[in-house]
mmCIF file of C-alpha atoms and ligand atoms in Angstrom:
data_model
loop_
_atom_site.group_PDB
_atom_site.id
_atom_site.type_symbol
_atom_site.label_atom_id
_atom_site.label_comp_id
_atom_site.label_asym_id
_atom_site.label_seq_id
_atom_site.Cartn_x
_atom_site.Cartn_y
_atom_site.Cartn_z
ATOM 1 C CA UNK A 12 46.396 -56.956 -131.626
ATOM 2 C CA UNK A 13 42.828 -57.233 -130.673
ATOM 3 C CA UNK A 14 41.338 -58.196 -127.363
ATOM 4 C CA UNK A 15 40.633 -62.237 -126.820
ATOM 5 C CA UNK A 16 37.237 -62.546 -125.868
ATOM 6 C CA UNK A 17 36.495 -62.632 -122.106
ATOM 7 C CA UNK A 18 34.985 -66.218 -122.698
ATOM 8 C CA UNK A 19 38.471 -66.617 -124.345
ATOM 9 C CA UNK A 20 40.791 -65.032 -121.408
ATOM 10 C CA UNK A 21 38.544 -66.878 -118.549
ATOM 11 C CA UNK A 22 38.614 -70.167 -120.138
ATOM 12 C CA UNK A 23 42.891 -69.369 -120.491
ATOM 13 C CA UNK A 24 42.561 -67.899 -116.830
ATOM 14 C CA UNK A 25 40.847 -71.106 -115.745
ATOM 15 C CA UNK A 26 43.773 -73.596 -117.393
ATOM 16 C CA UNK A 27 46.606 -71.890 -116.368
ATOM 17 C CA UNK A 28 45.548 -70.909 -112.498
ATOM 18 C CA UNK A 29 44.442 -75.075 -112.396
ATOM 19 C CA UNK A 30 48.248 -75.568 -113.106
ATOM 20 C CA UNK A 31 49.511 -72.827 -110.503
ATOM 21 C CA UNK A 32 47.184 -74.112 -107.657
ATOM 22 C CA UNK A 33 47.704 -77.914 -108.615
ATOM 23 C CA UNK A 34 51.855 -77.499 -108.871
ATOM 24 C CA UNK A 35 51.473 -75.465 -105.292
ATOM 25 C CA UNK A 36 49.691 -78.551 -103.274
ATOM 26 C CA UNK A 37 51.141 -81.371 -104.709
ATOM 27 C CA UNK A 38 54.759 -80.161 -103.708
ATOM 28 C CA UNK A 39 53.872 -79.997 -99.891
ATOM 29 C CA UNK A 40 55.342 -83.580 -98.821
ATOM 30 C CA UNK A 41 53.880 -85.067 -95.209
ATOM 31 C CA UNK A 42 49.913 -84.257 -96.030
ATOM 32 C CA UNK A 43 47.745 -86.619 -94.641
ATOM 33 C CA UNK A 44 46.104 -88.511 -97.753
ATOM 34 C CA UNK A 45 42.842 -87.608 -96.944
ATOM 35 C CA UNK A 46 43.444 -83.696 -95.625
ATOM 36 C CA UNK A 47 45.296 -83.628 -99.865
ATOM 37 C CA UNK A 48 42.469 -85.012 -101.283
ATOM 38 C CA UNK A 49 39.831 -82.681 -99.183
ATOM 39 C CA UNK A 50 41.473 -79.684 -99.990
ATOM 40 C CA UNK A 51 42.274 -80.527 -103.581
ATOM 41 C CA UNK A 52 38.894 -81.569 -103.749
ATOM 42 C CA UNK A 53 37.693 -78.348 -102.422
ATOM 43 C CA UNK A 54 39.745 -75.745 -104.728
ATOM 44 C CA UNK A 55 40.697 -78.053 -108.044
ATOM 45 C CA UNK A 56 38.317 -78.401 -110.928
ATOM 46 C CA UNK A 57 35.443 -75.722 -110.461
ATOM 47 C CA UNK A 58 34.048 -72.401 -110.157
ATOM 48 C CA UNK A 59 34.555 -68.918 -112.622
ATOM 49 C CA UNK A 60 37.785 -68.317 -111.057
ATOM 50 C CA UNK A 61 36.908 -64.639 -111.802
ATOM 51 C CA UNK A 62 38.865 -63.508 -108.741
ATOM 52 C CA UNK A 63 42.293 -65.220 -109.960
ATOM 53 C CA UNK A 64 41.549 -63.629 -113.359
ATOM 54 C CA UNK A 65 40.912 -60.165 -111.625
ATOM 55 C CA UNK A 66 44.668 -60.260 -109.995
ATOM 56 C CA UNK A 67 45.763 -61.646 -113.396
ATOM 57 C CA UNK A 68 44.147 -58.719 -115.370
ATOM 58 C CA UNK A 69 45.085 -55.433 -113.285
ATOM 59 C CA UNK A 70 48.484 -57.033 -112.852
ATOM 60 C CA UNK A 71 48.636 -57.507 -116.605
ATOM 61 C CA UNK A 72 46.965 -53.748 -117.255
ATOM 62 C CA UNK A 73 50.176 -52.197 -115.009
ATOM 63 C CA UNK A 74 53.098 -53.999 -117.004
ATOM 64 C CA UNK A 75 53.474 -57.519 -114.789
ATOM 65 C CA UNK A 76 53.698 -61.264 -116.196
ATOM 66 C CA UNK A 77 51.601 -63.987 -115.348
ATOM 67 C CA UNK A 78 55.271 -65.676 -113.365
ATOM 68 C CA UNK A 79 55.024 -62.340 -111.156
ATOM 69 C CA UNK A 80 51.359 -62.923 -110.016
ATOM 70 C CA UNK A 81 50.110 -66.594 -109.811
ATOM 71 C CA UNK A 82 51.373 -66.764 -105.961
ATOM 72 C CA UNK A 83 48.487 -63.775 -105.198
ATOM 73 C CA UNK A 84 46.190 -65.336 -107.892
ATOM 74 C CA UNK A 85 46.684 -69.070 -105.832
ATOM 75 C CA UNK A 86 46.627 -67.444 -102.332
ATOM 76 C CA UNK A 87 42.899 -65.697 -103.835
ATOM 77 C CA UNK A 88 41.589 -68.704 -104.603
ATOM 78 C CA UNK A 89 42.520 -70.982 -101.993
ATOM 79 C CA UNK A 90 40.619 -67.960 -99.809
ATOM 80 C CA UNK A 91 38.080 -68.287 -101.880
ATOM 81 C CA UNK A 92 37.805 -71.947 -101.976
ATOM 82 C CA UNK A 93 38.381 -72.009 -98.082
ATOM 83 C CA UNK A 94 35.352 -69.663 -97.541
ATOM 84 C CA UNK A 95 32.637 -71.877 -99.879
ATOM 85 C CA UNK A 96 33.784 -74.862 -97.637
ATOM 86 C CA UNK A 97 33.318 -73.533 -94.585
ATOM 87 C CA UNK A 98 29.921 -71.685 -95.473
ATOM 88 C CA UNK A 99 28.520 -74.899 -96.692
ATOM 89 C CA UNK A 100 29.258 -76.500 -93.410
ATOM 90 C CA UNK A 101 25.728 -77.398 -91.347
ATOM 91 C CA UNK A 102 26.734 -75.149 -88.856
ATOM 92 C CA UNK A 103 26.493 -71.986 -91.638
ATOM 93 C CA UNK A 104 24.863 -71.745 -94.471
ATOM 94 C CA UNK A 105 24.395 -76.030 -94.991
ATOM 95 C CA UNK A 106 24.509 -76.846 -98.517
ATOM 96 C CA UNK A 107 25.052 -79.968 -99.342
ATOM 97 C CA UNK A 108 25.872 -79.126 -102.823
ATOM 98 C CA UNK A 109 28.494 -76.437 -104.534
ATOM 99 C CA UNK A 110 30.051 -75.765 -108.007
ATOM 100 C CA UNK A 111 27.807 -78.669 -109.214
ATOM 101 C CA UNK A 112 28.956 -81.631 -107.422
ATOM 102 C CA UNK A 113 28.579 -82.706 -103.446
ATOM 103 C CA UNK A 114 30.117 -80.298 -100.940
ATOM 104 C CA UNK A 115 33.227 -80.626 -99.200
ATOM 105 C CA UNK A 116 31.391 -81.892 -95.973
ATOM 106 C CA UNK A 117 29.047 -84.104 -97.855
ATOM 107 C CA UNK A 118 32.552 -86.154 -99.318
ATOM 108 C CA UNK A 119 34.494 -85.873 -96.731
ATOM 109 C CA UNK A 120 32.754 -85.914 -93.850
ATOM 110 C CA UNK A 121 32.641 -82.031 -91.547
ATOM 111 C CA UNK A 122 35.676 -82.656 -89.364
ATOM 112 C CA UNK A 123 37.777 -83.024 -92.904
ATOM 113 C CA UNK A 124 36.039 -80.214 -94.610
ATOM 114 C CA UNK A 125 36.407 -77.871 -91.656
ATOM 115 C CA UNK A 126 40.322 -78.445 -91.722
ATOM 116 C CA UNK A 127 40.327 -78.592 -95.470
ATOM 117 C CA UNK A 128 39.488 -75.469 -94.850
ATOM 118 C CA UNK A 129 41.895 -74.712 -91.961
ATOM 119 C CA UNK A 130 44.710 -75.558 -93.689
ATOM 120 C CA UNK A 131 43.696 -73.612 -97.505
ATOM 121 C CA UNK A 132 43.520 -70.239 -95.232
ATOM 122 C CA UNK A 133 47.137 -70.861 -93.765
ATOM 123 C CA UNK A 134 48.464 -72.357 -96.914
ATOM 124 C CA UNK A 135 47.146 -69.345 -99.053
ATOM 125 C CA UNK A 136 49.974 -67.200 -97.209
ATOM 126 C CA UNK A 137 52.213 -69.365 -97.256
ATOM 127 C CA UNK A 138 51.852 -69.653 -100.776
ATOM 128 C CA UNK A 139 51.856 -65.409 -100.829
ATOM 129 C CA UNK A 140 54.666 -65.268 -98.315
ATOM 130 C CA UNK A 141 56.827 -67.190 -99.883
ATOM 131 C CA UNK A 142 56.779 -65.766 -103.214
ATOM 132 C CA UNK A 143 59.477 -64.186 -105.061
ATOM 133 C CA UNK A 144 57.722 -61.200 -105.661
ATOM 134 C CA UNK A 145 59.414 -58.218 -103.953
ATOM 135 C CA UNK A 146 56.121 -56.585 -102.764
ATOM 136 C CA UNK A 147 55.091 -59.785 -101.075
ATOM 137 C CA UNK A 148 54.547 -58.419 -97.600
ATOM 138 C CA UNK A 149 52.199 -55.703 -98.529
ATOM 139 C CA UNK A 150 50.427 -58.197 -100.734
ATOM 140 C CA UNK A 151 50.395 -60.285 -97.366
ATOM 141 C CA UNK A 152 48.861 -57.485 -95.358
ATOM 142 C CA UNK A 153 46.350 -56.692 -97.716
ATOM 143 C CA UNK A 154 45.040 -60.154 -98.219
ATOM 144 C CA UNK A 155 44.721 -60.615 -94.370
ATOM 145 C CA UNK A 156 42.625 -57.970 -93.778
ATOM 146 C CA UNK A 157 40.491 -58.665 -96.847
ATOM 147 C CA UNK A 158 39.658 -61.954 -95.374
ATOM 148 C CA UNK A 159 39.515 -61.485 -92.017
ATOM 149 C CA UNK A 160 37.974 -59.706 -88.981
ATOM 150 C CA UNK A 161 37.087 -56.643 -90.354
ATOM 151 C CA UNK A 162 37.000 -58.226 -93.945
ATOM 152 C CA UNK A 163 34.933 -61.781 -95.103
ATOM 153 C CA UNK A 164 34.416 -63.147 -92.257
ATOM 154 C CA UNK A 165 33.462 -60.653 -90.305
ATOM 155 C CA UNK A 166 30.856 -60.280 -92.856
ATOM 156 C CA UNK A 167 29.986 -63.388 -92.630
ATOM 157 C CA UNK A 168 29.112 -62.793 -88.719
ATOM 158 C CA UNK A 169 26.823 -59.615 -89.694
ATOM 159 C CA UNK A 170 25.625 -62.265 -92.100
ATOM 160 C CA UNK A 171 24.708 -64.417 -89.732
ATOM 161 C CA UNK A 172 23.673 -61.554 -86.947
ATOM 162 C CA UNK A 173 20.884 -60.235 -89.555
ATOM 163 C CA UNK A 174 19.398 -63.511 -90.513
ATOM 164 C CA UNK A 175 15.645 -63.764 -89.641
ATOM 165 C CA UNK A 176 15.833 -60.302 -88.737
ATOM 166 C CA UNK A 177 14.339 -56.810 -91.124
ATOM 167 C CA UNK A 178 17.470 -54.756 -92.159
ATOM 168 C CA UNK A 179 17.728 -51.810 -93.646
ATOM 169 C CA UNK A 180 19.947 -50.959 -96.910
ATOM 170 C CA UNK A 181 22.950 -50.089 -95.457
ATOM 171 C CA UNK A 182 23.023 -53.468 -93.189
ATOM 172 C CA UNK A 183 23.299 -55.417 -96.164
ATOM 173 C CA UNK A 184 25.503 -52.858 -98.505
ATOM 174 C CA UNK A 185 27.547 -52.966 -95.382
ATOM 175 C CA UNK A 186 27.454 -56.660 -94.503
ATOM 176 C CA UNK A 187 28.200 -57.434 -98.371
ATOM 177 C CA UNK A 188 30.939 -55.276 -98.662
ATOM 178 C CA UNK A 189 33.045 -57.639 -96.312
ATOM 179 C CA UNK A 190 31.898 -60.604 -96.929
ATOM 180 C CA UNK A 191 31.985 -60.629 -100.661
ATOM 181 C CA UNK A 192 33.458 -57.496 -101.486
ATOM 182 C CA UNK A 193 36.688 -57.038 -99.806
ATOM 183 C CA UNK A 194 38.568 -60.639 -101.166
ATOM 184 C CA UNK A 195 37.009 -59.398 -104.861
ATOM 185 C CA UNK A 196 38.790 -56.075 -104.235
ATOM 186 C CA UNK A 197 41.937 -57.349 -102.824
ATOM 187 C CA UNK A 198 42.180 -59.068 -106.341
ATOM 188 C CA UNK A 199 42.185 -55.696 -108.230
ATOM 189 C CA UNK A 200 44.096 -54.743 -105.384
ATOM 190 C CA UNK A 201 46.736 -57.547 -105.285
ATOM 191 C CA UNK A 202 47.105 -57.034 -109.250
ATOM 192 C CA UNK A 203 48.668 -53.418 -108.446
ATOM 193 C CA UNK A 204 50.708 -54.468 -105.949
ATOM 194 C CA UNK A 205 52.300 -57.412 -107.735
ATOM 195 C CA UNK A 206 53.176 -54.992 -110.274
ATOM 196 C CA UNK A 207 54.804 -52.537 -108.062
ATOM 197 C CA UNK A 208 51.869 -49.836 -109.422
ATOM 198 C CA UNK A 209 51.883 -46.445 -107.259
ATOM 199 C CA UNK A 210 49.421 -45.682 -104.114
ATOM 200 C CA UNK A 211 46.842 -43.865 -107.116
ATOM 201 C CA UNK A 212 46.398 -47.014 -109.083
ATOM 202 C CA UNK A 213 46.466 -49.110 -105.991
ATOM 203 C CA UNK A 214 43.347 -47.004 -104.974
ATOM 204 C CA UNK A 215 41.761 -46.897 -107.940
ATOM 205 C CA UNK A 216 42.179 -51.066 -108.241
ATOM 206 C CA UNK A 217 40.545 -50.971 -105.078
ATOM 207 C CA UNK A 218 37.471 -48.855 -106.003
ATOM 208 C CA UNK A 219 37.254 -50.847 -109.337
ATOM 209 C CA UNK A 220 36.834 -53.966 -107.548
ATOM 210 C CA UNK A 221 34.455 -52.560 -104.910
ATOM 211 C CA UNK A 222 32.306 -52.032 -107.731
ATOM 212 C CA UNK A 223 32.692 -55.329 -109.428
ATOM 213 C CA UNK A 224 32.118 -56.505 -106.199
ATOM 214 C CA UNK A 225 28.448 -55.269 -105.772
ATOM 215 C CA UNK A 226 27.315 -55.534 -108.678
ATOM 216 C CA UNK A 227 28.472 -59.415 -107.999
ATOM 217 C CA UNK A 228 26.830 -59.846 -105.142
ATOM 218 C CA UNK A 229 23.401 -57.879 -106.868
ATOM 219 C CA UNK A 230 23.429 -60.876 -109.385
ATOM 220 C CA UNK A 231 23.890 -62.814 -107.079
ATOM 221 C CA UNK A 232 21.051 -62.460 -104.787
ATOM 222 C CA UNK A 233 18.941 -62.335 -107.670
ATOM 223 C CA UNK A 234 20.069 -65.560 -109.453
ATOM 224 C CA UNK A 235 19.081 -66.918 -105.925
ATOM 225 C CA UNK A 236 15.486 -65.971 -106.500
ATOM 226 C CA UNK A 237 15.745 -66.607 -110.038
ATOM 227 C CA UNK A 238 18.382 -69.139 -111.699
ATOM 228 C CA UNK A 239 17.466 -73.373 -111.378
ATOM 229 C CA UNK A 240 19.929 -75.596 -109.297
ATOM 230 C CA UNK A 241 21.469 -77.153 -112.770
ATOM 231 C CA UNK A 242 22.687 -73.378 -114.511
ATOM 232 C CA UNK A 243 23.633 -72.051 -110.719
ATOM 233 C CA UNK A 244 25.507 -75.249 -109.595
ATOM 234 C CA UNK A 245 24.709 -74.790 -105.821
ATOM 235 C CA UNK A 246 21.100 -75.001 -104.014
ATOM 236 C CA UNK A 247 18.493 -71.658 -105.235
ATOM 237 C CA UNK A 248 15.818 -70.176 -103.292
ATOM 238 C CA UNK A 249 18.282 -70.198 -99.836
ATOM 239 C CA UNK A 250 17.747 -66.467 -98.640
ATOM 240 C CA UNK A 251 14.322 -66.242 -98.714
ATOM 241 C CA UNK A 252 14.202 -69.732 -97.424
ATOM 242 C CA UNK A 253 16.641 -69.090 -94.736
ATOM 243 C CA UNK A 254 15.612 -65.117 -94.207
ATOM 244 C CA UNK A 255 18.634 -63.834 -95.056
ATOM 245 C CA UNK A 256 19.179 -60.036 -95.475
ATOM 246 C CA UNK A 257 19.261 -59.139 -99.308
ATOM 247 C CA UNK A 258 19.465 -56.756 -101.846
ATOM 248 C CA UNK A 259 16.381 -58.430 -103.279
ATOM 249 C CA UNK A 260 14.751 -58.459 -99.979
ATOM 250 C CA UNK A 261 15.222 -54.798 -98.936
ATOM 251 C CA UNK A 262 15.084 -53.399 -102.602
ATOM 252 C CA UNK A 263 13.066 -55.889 -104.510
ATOM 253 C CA UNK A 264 13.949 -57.504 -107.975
ATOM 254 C CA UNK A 265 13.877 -54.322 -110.256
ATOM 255 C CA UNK A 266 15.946 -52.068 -108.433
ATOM 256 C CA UNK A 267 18.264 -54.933 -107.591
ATOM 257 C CA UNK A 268 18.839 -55.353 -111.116
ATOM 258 C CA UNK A 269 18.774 -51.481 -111.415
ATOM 259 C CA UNK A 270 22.001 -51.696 -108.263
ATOM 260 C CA UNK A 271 23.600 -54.080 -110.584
ATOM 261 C CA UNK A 272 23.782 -51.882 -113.719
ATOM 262 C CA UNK A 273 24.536 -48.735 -111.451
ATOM 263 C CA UNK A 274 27.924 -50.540 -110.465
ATOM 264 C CA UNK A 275 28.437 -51.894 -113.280
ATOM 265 C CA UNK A 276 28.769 -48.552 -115.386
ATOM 266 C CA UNK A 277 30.907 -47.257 -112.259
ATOM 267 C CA UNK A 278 33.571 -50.280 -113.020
ATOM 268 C CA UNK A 279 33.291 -49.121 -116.828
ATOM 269 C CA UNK A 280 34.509 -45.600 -116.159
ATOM 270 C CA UNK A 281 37.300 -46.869 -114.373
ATOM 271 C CA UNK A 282 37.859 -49.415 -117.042
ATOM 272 C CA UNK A 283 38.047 -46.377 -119.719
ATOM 273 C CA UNK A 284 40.197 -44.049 -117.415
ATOM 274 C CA UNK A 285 43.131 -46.926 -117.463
ATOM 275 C CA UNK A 286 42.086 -47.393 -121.329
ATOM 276 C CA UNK A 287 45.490 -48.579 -123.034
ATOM 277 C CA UNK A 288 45.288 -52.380 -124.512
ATOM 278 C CA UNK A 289 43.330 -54.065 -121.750
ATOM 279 C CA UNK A 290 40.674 -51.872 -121.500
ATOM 280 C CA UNK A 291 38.493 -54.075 -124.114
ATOM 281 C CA UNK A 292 38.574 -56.973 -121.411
ATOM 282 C CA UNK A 293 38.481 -55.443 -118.310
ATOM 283 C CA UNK A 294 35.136 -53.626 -120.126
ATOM 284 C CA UNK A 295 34.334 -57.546 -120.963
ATOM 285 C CA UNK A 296 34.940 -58.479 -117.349
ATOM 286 C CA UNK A 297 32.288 -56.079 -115.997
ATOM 287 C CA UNK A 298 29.674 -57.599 -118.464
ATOM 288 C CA UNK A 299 30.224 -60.560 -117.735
ATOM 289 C CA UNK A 300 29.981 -60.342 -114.257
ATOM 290 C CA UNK A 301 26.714 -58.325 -114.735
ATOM 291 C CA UNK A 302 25.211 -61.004 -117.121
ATOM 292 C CA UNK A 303 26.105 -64.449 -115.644
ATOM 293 C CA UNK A 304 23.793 -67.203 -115.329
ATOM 294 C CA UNK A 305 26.363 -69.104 -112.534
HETATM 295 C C1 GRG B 401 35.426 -69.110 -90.570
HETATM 296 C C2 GRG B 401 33.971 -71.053 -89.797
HETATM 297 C C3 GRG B 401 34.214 -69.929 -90.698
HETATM 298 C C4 GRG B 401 33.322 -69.684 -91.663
HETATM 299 C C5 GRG B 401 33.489 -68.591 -92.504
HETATM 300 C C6 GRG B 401 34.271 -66.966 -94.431
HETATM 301 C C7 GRG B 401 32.963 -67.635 -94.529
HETATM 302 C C8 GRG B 401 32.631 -68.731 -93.627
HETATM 303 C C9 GRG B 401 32.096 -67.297 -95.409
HETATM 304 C C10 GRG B 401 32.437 -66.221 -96.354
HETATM 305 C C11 GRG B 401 31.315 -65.778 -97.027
HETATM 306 C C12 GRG B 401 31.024 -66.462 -98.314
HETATM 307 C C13 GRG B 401 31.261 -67.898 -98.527
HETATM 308 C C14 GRG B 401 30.506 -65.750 -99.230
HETATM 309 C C15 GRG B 401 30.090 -66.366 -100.502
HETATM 310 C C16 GRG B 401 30.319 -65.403 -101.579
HETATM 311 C C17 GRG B 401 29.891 -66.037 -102.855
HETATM 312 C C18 GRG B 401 28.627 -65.601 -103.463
HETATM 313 C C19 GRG B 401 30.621 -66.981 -103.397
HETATM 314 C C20 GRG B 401 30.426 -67.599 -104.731
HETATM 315 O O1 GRG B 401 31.461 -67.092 -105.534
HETATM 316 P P1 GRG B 401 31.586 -67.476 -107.084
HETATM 317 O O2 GRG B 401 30.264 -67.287 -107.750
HETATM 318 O O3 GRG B 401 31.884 -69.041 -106.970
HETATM 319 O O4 GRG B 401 32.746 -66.767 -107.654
HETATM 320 P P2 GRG B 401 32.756 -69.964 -107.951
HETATM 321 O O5 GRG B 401 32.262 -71.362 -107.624
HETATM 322 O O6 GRG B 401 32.492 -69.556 -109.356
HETATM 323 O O7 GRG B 401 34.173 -69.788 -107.549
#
């Protein structure tokens, strides 16, 4: 059996976590119409869904089904999804546009996007909680500190504590490895969990998503200085317009793009030392993080 091609398992990634999310908020009865369609708004019908497809792939790798981990994929996303709302609010990072198409805020109006967002957070462990999974609680933990004090939004207040100031390397290794880093390697991480993998694997999901997760984040600041509003589906040129702290700004393009590769071939040795069937696409899934355009 060969490998489907990673445009191949994204695109099936993308369908079937569309279902899982969509069948998870439609069966909460008592919403408030417009709080539904904010927060369906705000997580249905957009972005790589890389991070779903992370849990999906590790969980996959150690011998689980798809059934066994679309609560963690769902509770990722609507994290995820939580997290772009709230950052495009005016009172962060105010964007007015995000995965191609008006921002929550700009819709809805802020009051409804800030509770949008609210209520994704607290629904994404319910979602987690609830699931049938016996490892749920430690899938719980782990997902709580990923996103929270001492995990994205804490980096998002060093974030916010550097901007308009000079850092230095490690602020912004340091400051990215919570704010983007720690919900990308509670994906990997989530994936061993959900199937019931041993503390060595659970580790080693953890280190292979720390790297996926800078070299993300490298691309990322440099599509920011490079990539047009149309390919990158939210506004370019922010950090330098909004002096933020940046690979690109400490290191400067080339050995941002240098970073990038660096962490890159780290995820591929850990890609090769799990080898067995899904080796070809998790090798995929680094490369395609390294080479994306959005
Ligand atoms: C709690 C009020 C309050 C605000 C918190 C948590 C937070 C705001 C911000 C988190 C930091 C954040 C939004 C980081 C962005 C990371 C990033 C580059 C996201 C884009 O991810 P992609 O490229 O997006 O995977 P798609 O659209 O493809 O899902």
């Amino acid at each position: 059996m060969s490998a489907p091609s990673i445009e191949a398992w994204l695109a099936d990634t993308q369908g079937w976590i569309e279902r899982e999310l969509e069948g998870r908020l439609r069966r909460t009865q008592g919403v408030p119409p417009v709080l539904a369609e904010a927060m369906e708004y705000a997580v249905l019908g957009g972005g790589k869904r890389f991070r779903a497809a992370l849990v999906r792939l590790v969980a996959r790798w150690h011998g689980s089904s798809d059934a066994d981990c679309a609560a963690a994929a769902c509770a990722v996303e609507m994290i995820h999804a939580y997290s772009l709302v709230h950052d495009d609010l005016p009172c962060m990072d105010d964007d007015d546009w995000r995965r191609g198409r008006p921002s929550c805020h700009v819709k809805f109006g802020e009051a409804n996007a800030l509770l949008a967002g609210d209520a994704l957070l607290t629904k994404a462990f319910e979602v987690l909680a609830e699931s049938e999974t016996a490892r749920n609680a430690a899938a719980v933990v782990a997902l709580a500190r990923a996103a929270g004090d001492a995990g994205m939004v804490g980096g998002q207040v060093l974030d916010l504590g550097l901007s308009g100031h000079s850092a230095r390397r490690g602020d912004v290794e340091r400051m990215h490895a919570l704010k983007t880093g720690a919900l990308i390697a509670v994906s990997a991480e989530l994936g061993a969990i959900v199937a019931g993998a041993g503390a060595g694997v659970r580790a080693e999901a953890i280190e292979w998503g720390r790297s996926l997760g800078r070299c993300f984040q490298a691309v990322d600041d440099l599509l920011d200085v490079t990539a047009d509003k149309a390919a990158l589906g939210k506004t370019p040129g922010k950090d330098a317009a909004q002096d933020k702290p940046t690979l690109v700004a400490v290191l400067g393009l080339e050995a941002t793009r240098l970073y990038a590769e660096e962490e890159a071939e780290r995820a591929r040795q850990l890609a090769r030392r799990w080898g067995g069937p899904f080796e070809p696409t998790g090798l995929q899934m680094v490369d395609f993080l390294l080479h994306r355009r959005s």
